[in-house]
CSV table of C-alpha atoms in Angstrom, one decimal:
chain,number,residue,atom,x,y,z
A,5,UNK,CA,98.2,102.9,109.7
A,6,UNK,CA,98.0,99.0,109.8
A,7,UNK,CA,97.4,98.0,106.1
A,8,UNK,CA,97.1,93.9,104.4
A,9,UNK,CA,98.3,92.8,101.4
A,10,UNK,CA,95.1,90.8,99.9
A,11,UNK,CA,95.2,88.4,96.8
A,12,UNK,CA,91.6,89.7,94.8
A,13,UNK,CA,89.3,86.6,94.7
A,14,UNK,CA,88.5,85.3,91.7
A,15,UNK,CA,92.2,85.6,90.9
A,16,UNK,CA,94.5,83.6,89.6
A,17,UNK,CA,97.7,83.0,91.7
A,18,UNK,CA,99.5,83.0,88.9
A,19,UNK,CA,98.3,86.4,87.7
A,20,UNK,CA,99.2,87.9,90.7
A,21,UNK,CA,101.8,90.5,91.2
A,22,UNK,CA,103.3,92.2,93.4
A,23,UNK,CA,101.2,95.5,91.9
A,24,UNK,CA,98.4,94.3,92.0
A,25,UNK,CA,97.9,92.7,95.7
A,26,UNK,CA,94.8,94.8,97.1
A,27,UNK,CA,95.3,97.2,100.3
A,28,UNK,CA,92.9,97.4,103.0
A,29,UNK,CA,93.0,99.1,106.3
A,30,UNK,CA,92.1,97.6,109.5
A,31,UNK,CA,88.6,98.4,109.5
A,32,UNK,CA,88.0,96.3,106.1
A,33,UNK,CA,88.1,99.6,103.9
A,34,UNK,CA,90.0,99.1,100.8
A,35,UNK,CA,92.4,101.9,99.9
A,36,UNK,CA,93.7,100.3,96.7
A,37,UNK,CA,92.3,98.0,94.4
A,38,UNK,CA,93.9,98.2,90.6
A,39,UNK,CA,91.3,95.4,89.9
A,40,UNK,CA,87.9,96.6,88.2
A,41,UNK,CA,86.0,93.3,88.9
A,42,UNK,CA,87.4,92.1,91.7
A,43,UNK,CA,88.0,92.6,95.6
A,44,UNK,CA,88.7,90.8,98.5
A,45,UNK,CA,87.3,87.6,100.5
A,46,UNK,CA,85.0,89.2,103.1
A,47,UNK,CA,85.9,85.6,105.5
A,48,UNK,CA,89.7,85.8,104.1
A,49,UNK,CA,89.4,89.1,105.7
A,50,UNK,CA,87.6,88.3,109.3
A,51,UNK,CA,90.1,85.6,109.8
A,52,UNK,CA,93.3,88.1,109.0
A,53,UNK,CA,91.5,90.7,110.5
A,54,UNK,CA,91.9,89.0,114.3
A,55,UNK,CA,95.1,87.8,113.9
A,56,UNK,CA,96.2,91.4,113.1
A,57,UNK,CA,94.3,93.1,115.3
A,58,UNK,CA,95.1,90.8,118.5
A,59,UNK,CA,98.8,90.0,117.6
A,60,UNK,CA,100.7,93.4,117.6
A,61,UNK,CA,104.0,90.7,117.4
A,62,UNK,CA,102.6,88.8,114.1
A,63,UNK,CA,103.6,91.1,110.5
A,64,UNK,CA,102.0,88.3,108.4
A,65,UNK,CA,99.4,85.5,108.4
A,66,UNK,CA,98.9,83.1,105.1
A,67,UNK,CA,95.8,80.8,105.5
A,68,UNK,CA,95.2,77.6,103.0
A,69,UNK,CA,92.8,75.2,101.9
A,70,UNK,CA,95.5,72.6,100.5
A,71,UNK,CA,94.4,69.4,100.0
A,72,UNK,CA,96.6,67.7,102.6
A,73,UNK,CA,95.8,70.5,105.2
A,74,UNK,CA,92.0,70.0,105.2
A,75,UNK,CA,92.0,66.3,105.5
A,76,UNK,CA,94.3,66.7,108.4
A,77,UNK,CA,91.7,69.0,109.8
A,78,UNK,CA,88.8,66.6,109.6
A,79,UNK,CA,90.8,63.8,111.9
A,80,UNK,CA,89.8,64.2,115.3
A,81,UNK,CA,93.1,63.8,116.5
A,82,UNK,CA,94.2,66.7,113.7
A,83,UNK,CA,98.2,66.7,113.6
A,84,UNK,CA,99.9,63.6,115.1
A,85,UNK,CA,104.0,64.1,115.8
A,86,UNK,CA,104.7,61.1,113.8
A,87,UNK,CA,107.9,63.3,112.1
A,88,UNK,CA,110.5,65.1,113.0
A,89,UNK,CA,108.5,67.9,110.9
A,90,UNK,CA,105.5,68.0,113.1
A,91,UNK,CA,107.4,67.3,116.0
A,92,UNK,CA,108.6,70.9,115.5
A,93,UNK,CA,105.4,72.3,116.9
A,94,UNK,CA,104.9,71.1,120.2
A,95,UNK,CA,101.0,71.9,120.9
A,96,UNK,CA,99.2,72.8,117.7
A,97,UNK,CA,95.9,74.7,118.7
A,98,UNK,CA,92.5,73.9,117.0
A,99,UNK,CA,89.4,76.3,116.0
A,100,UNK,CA,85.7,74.7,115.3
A,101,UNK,CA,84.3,75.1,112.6
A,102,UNK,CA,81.9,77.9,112.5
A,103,UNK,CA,80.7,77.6,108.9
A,104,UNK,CA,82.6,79.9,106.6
A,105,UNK,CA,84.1,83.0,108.9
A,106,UNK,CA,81.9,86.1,107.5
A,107,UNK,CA,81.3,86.9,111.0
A,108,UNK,CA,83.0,89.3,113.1
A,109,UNK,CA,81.8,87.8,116.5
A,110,UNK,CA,84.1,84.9,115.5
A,111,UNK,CA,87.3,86.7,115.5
A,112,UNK,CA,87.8,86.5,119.3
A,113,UNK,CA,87.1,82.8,119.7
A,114,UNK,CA,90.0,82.4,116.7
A,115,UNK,CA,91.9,84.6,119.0
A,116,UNK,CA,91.4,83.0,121.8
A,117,UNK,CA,91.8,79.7,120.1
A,118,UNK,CA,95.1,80.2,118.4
A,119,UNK,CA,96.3,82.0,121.8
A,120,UNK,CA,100.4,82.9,121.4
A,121,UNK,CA,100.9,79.8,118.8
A,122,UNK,CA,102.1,80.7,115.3
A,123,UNK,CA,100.4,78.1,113.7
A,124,UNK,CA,96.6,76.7,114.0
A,125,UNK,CA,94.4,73.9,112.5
A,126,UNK,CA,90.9,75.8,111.7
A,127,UNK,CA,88.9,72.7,112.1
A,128,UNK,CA,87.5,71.1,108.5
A,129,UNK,CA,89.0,74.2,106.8
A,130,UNK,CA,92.5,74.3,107.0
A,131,UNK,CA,95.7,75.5,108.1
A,132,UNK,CA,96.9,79.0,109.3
A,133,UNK,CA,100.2,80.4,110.0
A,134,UNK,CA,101.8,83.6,111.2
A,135,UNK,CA,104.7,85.0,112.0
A,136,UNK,CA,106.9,88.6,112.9
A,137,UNK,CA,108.2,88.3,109.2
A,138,UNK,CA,107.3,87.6,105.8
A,139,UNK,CA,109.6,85.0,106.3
A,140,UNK,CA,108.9,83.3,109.2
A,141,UNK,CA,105.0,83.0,108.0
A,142,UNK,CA,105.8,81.6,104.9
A,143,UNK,CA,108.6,79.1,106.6
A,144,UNK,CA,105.8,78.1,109.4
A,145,UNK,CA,103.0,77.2,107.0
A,146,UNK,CA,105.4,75.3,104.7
A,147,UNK,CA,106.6,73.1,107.5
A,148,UNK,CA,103.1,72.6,109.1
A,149,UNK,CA,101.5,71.9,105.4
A,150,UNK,CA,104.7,69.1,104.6
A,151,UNK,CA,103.8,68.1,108.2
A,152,UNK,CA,100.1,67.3,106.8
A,153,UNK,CA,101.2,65.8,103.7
A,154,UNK,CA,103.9,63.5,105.6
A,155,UNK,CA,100.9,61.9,107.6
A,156,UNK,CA,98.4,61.4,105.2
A,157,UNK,CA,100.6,59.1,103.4
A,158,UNK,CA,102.0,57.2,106.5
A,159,UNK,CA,98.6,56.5,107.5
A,160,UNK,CA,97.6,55.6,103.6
A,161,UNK,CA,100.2,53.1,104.1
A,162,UNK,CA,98.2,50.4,106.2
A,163,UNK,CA,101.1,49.8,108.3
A,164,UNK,CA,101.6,50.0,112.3
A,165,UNK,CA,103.2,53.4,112.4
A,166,UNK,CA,106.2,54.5,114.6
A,167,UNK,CA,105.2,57.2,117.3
A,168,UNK,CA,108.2,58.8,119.4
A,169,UNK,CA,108.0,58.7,123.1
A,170,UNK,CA,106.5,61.9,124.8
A,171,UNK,CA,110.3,62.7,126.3
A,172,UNK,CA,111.5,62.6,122.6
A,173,UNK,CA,109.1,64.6,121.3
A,174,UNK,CA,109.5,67.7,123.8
A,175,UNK,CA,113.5,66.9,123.3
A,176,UNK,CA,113.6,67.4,119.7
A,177,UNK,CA,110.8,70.4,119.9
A,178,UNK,CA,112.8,71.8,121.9
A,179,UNK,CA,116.1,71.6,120.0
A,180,UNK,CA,113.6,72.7,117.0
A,181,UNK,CA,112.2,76.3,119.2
A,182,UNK,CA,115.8,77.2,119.2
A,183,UNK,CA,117.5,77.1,115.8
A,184,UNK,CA,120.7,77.0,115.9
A,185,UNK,CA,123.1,79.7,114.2
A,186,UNK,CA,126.0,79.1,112.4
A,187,UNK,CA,127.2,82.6,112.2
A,188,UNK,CA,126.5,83.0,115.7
A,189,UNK,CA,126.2,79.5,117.7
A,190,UNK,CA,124.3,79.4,120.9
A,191,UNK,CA,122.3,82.5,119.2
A,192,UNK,CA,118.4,81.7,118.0
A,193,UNK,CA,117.7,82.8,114.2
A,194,UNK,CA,114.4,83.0,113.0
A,195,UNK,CA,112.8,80.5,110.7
A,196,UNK,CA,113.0,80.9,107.5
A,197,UNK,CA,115.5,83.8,107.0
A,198,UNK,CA,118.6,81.5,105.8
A,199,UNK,CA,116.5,79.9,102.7
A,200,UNK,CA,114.8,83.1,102.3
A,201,UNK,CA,117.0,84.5,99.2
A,202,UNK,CA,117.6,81.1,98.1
A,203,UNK,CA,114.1,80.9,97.5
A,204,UNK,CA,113.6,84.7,95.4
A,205,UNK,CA,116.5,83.3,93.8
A,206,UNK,CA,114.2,80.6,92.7
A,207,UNK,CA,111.4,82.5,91.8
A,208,UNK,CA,113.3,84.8,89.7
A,209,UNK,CA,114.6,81.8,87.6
A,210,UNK,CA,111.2,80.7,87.1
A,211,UNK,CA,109.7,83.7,86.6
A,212,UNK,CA,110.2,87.2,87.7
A,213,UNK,CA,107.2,88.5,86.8
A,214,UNK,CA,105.6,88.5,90.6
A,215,UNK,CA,108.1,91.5,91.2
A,216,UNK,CA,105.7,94.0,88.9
């Protein structure tokens, strides 16, 4: 059985633990919630819902309303590949605005919207990313959000801005689809494994509480 790992709302990130993360199947029913006053986002789950549903190949979607993301999202011409950073996604797909997603109906146009892309502007919203892995989700939406961040403050510079030919843009994206492999040259390795323990590594040092 297909289940999600949901954060309650009304939570805290920083209370969260690994414990204490709701469950709910497929069909929105929640089979474990330690939480006595709280469950989950009803559009948190439409938009997950889809993705899971559609995507047999995606283990994990993270969605965000960052600051830098949502501004991005307003700009008509959303991400521009003004960095080697955005450059790494090629064609980043876009979904309208819908007011907030508490409808079912609207989980096959963000389906059909996001097609076979791992990442997705949801127009004056914000960003969402997926991915096979833990990993790779968290790796895609870190990227795409430093991406955001990286423009907003070129442009907030009031200076003529440096935009790469189209030639260099597939060149690099395409050096960028295939990570290279140390261990292994010539072989692809997904995002986000190699910093992966670096990262818990991290956390633990600061504070290893999430683990309960």
């Amino acid at each position: 059985m297909a289940r999600y790992g949901f954060n309650p709302l009304g939570v805290m990130y920083s209370e969260i633990t690994a414990s204490s993360l709701l469950r709910v199947d497929l069909g929105g029913d929640v089979l474990y919630n330690p939480w006595t006053s709280y469950s989950i986002s009803k559009a948190g789950y439409i938009i997950h819902n889809a993705l899971r549903s559609a995507r047999k190949d995606l283990e994990c979607a993270i969605h965000t309303h960052t600051i830098d993301g949502v501004a991005v999202s307003t700009m008509k011409r959303g991400l521009l590949p003004f960095t080697q950073t955005a450059m790494r996604f090629r064609q980043v797909p876009y979904h309208h605005h819908e007011a907030v997603a508490l409808s079912k109906g609207e989980r096959g146009r963000l389906i059909a919207d996001m097609a076979d892309a791992d990442v997705m502007v949801l127009r004056n919203h914000g960003l969402l990313a997926a991915g096979p892995t833990v990993q790779e989700a968290f790796n895609n939406i870190y990227r795409l959000q430093r991406a955001c961040a990286i423009q907003l403050k070129a442009m907030a510079a009031n200076t003529e801005l440096i935009v790469p030919s189209e030639p260099i843009i597939a060149s690099t994206n395409d050096q960028l689809s295939v990570q290279s492999c140390a261990d292994h040259p010539g072989e692809r390795k997904a995002y986000g494994i190699t910093e992966w323990a670096a990262l818990i590594r991290m956390l633990d040092r600061k504070d290893d509480s999430y683990k309960q």
